mmCIF file of C-alpha atoms and ligand atoms in Angstrom:
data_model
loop_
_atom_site.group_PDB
_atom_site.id
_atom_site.type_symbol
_atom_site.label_atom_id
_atom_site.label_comp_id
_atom_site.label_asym_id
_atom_site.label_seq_id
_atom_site.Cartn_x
_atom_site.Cartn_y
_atom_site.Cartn_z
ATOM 1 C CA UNK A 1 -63.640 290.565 -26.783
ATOM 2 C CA UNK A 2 -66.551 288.468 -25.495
ATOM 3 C CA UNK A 3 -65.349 286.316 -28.576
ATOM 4 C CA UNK A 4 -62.060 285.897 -27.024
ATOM 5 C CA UNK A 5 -63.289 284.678 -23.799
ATOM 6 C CA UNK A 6 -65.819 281.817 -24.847
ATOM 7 C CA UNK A 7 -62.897 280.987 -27.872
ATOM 8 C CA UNK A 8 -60.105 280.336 -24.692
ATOM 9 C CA UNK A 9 -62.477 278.863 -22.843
ATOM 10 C CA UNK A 10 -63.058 276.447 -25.572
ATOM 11 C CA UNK A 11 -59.531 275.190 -25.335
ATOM 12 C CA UNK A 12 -59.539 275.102 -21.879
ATOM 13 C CA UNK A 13 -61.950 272.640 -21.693
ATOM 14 C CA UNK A 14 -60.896 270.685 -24.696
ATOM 15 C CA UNK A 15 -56.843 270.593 -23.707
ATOM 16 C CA UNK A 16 -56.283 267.401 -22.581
ATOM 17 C CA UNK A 17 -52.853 267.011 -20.084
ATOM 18 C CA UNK A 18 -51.342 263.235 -19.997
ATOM 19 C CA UNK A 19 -47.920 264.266 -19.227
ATOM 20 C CA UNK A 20 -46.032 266.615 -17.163
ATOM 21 C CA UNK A 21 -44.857 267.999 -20.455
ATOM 22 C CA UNK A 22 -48.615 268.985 -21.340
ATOM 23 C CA UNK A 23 -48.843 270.134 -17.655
ATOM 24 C CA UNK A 24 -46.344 272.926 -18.030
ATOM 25 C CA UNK A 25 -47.632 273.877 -21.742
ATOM 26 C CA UNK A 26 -51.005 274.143 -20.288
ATOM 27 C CA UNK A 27 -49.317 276.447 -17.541
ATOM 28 C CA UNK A 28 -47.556 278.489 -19.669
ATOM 29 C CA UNK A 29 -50.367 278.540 -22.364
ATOM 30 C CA UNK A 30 -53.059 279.375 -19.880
ATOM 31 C CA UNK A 31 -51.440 281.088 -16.767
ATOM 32 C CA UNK A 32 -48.352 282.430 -16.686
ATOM 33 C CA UNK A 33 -47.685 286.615 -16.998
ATOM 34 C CA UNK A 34 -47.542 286.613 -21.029
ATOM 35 C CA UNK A 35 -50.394 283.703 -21.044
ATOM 36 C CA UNK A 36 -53.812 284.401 -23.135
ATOM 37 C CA UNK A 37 -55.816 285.052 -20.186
ATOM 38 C CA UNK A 38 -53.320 287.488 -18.632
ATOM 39 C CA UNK A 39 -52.689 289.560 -22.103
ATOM 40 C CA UNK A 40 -56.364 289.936 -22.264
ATOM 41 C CA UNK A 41 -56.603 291.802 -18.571
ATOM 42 C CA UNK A 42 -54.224 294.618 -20.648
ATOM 43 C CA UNK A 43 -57.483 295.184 -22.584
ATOM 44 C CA UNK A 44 -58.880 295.959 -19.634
ATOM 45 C CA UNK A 45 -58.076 299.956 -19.941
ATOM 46 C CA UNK A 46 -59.930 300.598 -23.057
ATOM 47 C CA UNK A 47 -62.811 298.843 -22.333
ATOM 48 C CA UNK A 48 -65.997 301.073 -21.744
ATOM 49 C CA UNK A 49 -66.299 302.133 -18.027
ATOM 50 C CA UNK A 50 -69.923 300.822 -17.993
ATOM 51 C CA UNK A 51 -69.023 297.206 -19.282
ATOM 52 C CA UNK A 52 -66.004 297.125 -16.983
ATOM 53 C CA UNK A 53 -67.318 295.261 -13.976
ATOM 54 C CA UNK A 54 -68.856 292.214 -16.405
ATOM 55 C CA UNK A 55 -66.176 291.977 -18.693
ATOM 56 C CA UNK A 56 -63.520 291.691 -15.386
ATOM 57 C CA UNK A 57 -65.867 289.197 -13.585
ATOM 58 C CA UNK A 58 -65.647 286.493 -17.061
ATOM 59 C CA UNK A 59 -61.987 287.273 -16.983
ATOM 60 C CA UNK A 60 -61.842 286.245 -13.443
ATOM 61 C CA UNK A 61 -64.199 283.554 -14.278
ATOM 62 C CA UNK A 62 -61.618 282.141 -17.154
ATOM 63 C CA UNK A 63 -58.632 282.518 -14.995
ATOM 64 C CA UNK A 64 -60.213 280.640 -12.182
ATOM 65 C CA UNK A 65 -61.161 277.979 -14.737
ATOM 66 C CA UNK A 66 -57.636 277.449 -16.212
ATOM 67 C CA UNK A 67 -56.482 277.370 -12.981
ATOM 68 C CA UNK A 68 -58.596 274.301 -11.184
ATOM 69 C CA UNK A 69 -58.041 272.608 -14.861
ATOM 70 C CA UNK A 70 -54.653 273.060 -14.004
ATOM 71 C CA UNK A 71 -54.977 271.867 -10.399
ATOM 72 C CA UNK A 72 -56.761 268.810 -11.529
ATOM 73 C CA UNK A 73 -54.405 267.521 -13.850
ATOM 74 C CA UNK A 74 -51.453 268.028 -11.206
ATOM 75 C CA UNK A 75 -53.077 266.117 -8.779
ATOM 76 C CA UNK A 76 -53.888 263.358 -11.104
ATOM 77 C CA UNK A 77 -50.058 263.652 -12.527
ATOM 78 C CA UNK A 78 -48.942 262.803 -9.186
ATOM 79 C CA UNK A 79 -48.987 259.198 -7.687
ATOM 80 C CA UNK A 80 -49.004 255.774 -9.592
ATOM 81 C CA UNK A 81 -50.701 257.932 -12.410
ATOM 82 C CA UNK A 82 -47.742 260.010 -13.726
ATOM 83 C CA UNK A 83 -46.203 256.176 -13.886
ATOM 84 C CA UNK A 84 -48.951 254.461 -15.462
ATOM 85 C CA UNK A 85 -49.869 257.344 -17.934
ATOM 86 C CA UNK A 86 -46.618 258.218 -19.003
ATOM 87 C CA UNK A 87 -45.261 254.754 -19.693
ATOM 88 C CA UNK A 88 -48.388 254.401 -21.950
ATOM 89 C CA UNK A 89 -49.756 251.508 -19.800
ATOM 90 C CA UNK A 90 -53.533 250.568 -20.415
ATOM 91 C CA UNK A 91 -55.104 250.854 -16.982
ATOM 92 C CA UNK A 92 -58.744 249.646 -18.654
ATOM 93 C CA UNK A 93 -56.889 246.385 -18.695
ATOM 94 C CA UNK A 94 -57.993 243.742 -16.047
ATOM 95 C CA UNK A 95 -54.905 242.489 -13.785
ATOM 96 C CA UNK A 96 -53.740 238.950 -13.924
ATOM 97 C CA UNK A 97 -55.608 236.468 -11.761
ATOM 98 C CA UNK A 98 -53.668 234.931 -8.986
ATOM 99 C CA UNK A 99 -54.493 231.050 -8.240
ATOM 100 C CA UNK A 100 -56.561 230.575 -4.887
ATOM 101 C CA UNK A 101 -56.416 227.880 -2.630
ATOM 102 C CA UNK A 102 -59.290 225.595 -2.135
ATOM 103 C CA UNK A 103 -60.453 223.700 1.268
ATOM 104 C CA UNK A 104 -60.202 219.866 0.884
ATOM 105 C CA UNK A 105 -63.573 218.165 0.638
ATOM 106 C CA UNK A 106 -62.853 216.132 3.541
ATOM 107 C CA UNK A 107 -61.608 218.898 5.732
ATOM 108 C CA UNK A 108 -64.936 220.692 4.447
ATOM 109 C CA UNK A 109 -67.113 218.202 5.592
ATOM 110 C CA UNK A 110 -65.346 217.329 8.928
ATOM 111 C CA UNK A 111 -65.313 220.990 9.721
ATOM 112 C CA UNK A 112 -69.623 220.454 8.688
ATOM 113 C CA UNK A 113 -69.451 217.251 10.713
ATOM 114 C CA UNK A 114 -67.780 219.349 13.707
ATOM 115 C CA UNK A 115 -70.580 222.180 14.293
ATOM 116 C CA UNK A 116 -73.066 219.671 14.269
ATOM 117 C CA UNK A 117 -71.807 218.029 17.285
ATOM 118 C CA UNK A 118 -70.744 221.547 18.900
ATOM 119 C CA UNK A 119 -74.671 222.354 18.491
ATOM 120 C CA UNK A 120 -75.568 218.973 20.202
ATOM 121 C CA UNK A 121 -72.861 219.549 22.727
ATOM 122 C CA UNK A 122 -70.130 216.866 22.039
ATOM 123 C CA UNK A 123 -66.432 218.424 22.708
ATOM 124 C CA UNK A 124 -63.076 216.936 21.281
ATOM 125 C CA UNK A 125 -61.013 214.219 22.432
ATOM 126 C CA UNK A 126 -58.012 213.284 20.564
ATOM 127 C CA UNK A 127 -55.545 209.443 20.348
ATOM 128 C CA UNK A 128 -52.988 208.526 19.146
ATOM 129 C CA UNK A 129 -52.875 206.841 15.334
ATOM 130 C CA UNK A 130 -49.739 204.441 16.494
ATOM 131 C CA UNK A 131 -52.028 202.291 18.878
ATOM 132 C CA UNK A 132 -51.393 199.168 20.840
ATOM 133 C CA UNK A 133 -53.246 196.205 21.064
ATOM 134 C CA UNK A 134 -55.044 196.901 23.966
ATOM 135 C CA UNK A 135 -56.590 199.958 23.060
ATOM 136 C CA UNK A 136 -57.347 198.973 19.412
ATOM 137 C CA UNK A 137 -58.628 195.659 19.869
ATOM 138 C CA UNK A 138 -58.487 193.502 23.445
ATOM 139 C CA UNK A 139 -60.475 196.301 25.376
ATOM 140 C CA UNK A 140 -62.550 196.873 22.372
ATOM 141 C CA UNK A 141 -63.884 193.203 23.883
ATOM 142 C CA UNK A 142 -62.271 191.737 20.223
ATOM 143 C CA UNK A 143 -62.258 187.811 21.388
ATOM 144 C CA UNK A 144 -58.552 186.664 20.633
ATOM 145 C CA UNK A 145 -58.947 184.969 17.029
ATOM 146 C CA UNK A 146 -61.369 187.457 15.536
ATOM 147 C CA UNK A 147 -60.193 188.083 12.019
ATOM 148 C CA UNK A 148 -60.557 191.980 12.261
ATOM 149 C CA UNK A 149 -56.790 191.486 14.012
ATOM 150 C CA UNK A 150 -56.134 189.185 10.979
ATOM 151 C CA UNK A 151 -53.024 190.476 9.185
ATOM 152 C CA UNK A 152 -55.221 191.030 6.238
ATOM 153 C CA UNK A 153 -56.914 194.111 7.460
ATOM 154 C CA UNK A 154 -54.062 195.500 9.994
ATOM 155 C CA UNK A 155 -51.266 197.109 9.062
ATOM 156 C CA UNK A 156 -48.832 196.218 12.105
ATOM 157 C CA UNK A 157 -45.872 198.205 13.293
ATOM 158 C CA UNK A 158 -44.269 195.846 15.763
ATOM 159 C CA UNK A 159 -45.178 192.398 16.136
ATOM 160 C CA UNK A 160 -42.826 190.130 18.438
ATOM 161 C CA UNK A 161 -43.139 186.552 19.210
ATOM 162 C CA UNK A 162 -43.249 187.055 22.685
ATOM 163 C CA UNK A 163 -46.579 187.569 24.885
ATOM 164 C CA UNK A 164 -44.968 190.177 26.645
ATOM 165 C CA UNK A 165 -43.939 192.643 24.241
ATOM 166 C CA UNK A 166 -47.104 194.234 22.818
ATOM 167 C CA UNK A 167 -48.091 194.361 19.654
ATOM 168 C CA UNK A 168 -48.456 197.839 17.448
ATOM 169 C CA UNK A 169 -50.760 198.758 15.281
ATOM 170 C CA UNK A 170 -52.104 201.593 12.600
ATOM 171 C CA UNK A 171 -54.982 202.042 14.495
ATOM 172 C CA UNK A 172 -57.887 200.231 12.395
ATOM 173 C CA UNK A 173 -60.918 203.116 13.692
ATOM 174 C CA UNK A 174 -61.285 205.535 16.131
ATOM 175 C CA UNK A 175 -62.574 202.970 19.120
ATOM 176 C CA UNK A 176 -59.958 202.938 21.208
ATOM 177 C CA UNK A 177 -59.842 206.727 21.404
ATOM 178 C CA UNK A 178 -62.744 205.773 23.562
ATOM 179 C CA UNK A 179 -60.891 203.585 25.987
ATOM 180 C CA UNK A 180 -58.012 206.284 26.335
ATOM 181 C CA UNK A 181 -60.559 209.157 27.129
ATOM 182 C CA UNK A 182 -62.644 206.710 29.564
ATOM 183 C CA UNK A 183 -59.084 205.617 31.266
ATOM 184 C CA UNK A 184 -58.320 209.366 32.265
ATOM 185 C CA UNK A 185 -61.749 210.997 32.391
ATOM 186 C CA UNK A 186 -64.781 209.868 34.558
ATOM 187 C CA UNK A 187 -68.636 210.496 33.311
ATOM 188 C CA UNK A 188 -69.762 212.483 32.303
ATOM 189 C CA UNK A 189 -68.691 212.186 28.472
ATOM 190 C CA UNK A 190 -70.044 213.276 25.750
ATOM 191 C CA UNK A 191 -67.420 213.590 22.891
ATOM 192 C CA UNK A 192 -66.735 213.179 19.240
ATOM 193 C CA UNK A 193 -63.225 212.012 18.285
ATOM 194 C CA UNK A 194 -62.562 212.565 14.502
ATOM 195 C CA UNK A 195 -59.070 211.170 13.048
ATOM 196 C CA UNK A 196 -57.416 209.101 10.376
ATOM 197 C CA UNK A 197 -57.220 205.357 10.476
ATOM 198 C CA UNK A 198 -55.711 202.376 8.508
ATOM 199 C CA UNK A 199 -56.779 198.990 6.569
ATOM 200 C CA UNK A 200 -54.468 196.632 4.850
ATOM 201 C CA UNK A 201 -57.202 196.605 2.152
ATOM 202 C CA UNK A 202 -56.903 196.445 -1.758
ATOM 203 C CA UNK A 203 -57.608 200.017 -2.921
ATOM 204 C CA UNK A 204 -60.385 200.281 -5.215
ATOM 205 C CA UNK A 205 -62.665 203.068 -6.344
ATOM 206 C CA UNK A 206 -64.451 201.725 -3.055
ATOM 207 C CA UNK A 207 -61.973 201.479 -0.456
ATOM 208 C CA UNK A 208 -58.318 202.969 0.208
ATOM 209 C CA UNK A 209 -55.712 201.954 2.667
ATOM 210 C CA UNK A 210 -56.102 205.276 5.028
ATOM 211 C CA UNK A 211 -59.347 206.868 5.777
ATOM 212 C CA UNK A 212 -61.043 209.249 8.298
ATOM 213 C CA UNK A 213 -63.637 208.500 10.994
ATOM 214 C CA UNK A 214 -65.646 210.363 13.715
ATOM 215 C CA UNK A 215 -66.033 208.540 16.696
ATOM 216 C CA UNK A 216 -68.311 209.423 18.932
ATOM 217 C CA UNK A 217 -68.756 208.214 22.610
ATOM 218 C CA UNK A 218 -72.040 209.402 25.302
ATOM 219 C CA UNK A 219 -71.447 208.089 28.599
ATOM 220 C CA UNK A 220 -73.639 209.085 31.529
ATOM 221 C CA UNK A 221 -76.541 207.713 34.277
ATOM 222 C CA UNK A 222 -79.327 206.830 31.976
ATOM 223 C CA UNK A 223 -78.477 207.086 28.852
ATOM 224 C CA UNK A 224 -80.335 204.727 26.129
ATOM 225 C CA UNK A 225 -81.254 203.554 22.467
ATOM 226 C CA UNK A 226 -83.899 206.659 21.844
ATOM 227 C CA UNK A 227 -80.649 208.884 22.940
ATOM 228 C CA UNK A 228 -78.767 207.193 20.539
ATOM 229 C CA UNK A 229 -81.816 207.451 17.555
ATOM 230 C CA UNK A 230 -82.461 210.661 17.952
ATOM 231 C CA UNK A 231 -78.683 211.835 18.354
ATOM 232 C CA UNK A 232 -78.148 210.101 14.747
ATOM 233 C CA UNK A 233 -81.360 211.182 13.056
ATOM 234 C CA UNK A 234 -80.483 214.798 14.133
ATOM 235 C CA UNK A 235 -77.333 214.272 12.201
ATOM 236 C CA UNK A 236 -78.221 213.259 8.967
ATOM 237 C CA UNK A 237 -80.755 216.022 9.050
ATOM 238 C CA UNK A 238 -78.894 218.716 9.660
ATOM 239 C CA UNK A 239 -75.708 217.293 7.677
ATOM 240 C CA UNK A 240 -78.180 216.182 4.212
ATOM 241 C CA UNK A 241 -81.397 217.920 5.405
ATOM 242 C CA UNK A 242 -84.915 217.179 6.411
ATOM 243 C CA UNK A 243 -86.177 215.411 3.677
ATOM 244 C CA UNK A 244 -82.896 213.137 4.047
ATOM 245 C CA UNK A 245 -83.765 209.234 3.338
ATOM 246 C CA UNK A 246 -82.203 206.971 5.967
ATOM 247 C CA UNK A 247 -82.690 203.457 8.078
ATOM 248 C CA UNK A 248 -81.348 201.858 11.053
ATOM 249 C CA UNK A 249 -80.570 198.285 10.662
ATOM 250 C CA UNK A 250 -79.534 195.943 13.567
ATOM 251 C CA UNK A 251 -75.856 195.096 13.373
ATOM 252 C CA UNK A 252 -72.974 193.173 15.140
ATOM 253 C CA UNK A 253 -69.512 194.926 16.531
ATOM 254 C CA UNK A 254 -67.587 193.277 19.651
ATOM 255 C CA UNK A 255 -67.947 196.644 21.495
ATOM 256 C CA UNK A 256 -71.443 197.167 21.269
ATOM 257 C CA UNK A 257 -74.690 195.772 22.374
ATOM 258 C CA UNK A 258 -76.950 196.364 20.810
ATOM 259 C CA UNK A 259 -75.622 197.311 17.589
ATOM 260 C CA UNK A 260 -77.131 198.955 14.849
ATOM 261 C CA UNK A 261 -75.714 200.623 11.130
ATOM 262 C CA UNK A 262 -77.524 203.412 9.546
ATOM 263 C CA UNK A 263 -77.570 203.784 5.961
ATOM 264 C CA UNK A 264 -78.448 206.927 3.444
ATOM 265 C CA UNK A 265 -80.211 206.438 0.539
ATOM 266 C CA UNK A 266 -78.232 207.347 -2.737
ATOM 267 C CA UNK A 267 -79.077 208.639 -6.136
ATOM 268 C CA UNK A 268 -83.081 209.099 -7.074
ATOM 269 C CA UNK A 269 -85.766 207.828 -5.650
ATOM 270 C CA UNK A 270 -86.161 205.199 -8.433
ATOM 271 C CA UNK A 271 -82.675 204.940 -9.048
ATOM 272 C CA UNK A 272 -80.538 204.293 -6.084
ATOM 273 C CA UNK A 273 -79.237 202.535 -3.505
ATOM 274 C CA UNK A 274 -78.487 202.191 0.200
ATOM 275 C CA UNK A 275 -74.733 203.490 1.527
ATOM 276 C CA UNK A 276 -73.829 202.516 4.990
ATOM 277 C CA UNK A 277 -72.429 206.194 6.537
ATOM 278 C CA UNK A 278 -71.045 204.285 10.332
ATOM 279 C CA UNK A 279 -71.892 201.714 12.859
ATOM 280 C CA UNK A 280 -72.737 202.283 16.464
ATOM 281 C CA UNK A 281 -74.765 200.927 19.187
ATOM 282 C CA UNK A 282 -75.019 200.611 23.567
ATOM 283 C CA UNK A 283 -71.755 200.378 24.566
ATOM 284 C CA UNK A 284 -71.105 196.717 25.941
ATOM 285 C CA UNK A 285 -70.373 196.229 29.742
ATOM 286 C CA UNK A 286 -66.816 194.425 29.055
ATOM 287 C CA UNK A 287 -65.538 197.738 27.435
ATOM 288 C CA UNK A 288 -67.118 199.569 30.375
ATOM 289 C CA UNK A 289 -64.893 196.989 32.746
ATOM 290 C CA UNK A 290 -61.853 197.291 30.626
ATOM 291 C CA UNK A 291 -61.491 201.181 30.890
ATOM 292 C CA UNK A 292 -62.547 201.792 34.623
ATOM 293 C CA UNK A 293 -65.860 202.685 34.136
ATOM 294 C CA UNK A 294 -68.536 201.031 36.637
ATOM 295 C CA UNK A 295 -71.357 199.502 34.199
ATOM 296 C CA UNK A 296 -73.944 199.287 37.008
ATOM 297 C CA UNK A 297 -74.143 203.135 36.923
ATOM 298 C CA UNK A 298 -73.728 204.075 34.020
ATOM 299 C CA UNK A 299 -74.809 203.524 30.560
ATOM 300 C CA UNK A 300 -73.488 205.058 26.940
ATOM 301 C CA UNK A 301 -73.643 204.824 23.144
ATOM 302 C CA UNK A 302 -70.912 205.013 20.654
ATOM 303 C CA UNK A 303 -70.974 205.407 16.982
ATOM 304 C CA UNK A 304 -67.942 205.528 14.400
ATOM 305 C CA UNK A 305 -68.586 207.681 11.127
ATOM 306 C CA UNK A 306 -66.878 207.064 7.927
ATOM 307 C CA UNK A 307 -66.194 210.988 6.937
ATOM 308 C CA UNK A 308 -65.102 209.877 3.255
ATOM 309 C CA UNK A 309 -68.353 208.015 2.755
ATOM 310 C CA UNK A 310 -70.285 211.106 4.354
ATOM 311 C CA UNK A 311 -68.294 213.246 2.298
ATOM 312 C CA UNK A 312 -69.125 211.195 -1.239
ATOM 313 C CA UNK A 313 -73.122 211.261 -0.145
ATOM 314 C CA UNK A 314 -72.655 214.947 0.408
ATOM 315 C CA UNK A 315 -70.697 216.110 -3.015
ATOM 316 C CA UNK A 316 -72.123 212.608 -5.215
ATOM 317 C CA UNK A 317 -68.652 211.398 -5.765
ATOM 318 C CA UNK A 318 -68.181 207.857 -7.039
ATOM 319 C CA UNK A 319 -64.532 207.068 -6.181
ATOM 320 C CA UNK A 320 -62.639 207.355 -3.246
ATOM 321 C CA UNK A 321 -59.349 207.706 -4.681
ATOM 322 C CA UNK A 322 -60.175 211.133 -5.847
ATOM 323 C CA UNK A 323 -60.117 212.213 -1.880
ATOM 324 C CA UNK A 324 -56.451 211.486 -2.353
ATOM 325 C CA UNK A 325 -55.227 211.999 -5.773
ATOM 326 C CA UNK A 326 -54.136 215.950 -5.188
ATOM 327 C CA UNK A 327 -55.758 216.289 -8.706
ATOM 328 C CA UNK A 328 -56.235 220.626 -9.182
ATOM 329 C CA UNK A 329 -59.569 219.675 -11.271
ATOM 330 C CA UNK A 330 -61.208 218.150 -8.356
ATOM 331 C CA UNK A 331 -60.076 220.260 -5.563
ATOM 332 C CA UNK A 332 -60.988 223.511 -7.439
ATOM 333 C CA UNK A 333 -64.340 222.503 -7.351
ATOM 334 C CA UNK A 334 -65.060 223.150 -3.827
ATOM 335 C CA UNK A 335 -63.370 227.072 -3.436
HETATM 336 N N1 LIG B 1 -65.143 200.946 14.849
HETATM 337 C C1 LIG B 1 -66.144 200.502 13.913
HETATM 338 C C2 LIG B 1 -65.501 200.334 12.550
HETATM 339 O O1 LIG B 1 -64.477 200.892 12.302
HETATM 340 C C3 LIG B 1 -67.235 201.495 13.796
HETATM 341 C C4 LIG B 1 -68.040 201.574 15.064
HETATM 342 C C5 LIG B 1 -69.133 200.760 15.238
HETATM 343 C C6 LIG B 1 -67.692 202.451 16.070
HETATM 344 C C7 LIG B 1 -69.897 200.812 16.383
HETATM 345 C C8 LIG B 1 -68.435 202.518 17.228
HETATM 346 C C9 LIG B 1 -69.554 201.697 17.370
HETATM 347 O O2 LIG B 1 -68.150 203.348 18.219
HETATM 348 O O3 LIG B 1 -70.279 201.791 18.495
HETATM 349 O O4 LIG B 1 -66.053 199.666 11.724
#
């Protein structure tokens, strides 16, 4: 008898149920009233009285194991798995990959660009990219025949003989952001003011019609050069890190005074060369006049950022078409 039992058992445990069809044939097989397990309690009567109590426990024993075998498999029967198993799927097989989206490089590094200034307290400001003359070049302190308003850099949007009608622009950098936020906001200022602007310029691997810039302007009592230093060597350490290689060179715009460029050193030590990242400086007393703000008390700096040349320093990127190509290559190198 003891036979019996370990020889059922045996199939119990090697019965394997991947259907509902092998469900029910395990039920039947196993646990119904003429099942193996239940004709072998009918042997029950003629077995000795003193081996009785163990032969009725490893009955038990058996019917409780057919029965959680049994429970098992229903449970995993139910759910996706009665699908999956009895269409023959293979679940060991790994599912198809969907594509991902990737942030833009220069929406990555303006976001970078962005926290930096948060940490050093600049907020926000925001203009308009359809500018007028005023605000892009005459309050800029841009003397009448410069040749930045030269039709070969300025891509112009109205332009009417007559004095009276002014004349629109693509806004050529982020400056006059400056004015507006001056013109409706007293000091203190301290804001960045990132956006697109616009050259009439051949596009080559080094330059491209439409850009971005961060503009930057600081305007309070006191405010000087060392401000200015330190605000820009902060930046370039925190954007590139510590051991970033950089200079400040003295410069010439019409808004500042004095004005000064910074450049980042590019490639190895040996093997590089200098890239100019923006131009800033003290902002000049005429701009001060031109947007309301009195330059006897107070004094500021300004800086404009190219983010596309930050951007190509950051990621070593030779060509600044690639910013705008849309190519799938590129952008799925920066998920
Ligand atoms: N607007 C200048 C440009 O586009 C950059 C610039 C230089 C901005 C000096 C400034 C500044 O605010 O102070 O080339």
């Amino acid at each position: 008898m003891k036979q019996e039992i370990a020889q059922i058992k045996q199939q119990i445990k090697n019965y394997t149920i991947s259907s509902s069809d092998e469900l029910e044939a395990f039920r039947l097989q196993f646990l119904s009233k003429k099942g193996s397990i239940q004709e072998l309690f009918k042997f029950m009567k003629k077995i000795p009285k003193k081996e009785k109590a163990a032969f009725g426990k490893s009955l038990n024993e058996l019917k409780k194991l057919a029965q959680n075998t049994f429970d098992q498999a229903k449970v995993a029967q139910s759910d996706t798995h009665t699908v999956l198993l009895s269409a023959k799927d293979d679940i060991s097989l790994t599912s198809l990959s969907l594509p991902v989206g990737s942030v833009h490089p220069l929406t990555k590094t303006l976001q970078e660009m962005k926290n930096i200034f948060y940490r050093l307290g600049f907020n926000i400001a925001d203009g308009p990219e359809v500018e007028d003359d005023f605000h892009n070049f005459t309050a800029l302190n841009f003397p009448p025949n410069h040749p930045a308003r030269d039709t070969q850099d300025t891509f112009f949007i109205r332009k009417d003989e007559n004095p009276t009608i002014p004349d629109l622009v693509l806004r050529t950098h982020t400056s006059p952001v400056q004015i507006r936020l001056m013109e409706k906001q007293a000091p203190p200022i301290r804001s960045i003011m990132p956006g697109r602007v616009y050259r009439n310029e051949a596009v080559s691997p080094k330059s491209y019609f439409l850009f971005h810039q961060v503009e930057a302007l600081y305007v309070d009592q006191h405010v000087s050069v060392a401000d200015l230093k330190e605000s820009l060597i902060t930046f370039v350490k925190l954007m590139y890190g510590s051991d970033v290689i950089y200079r400040l060179r003295p410069s010439y715009f019409p808004f500042t005074e004095p004005s000064l460029e910074m450049d980042i050193w590019w490639g190895s030590k040996t093997n590089g060369k200098w890239l100019e990242i923006l131009g800033s400086g003290m902002v000049d007393p005429n701009v001060f006049m031109a947007s309301g703000v009195d330059p006897e008390q107070y004094s500021g700096f300004a800086w404009g950022m190219g983010v596309e040349r930050i951007a190509i320093l950051k990621y070593g990127i030779s060509d600044i078409r690639i910013f705008y190509d849309n190519d799938i290559r590129f952008l799925n190198q920066f998920i």
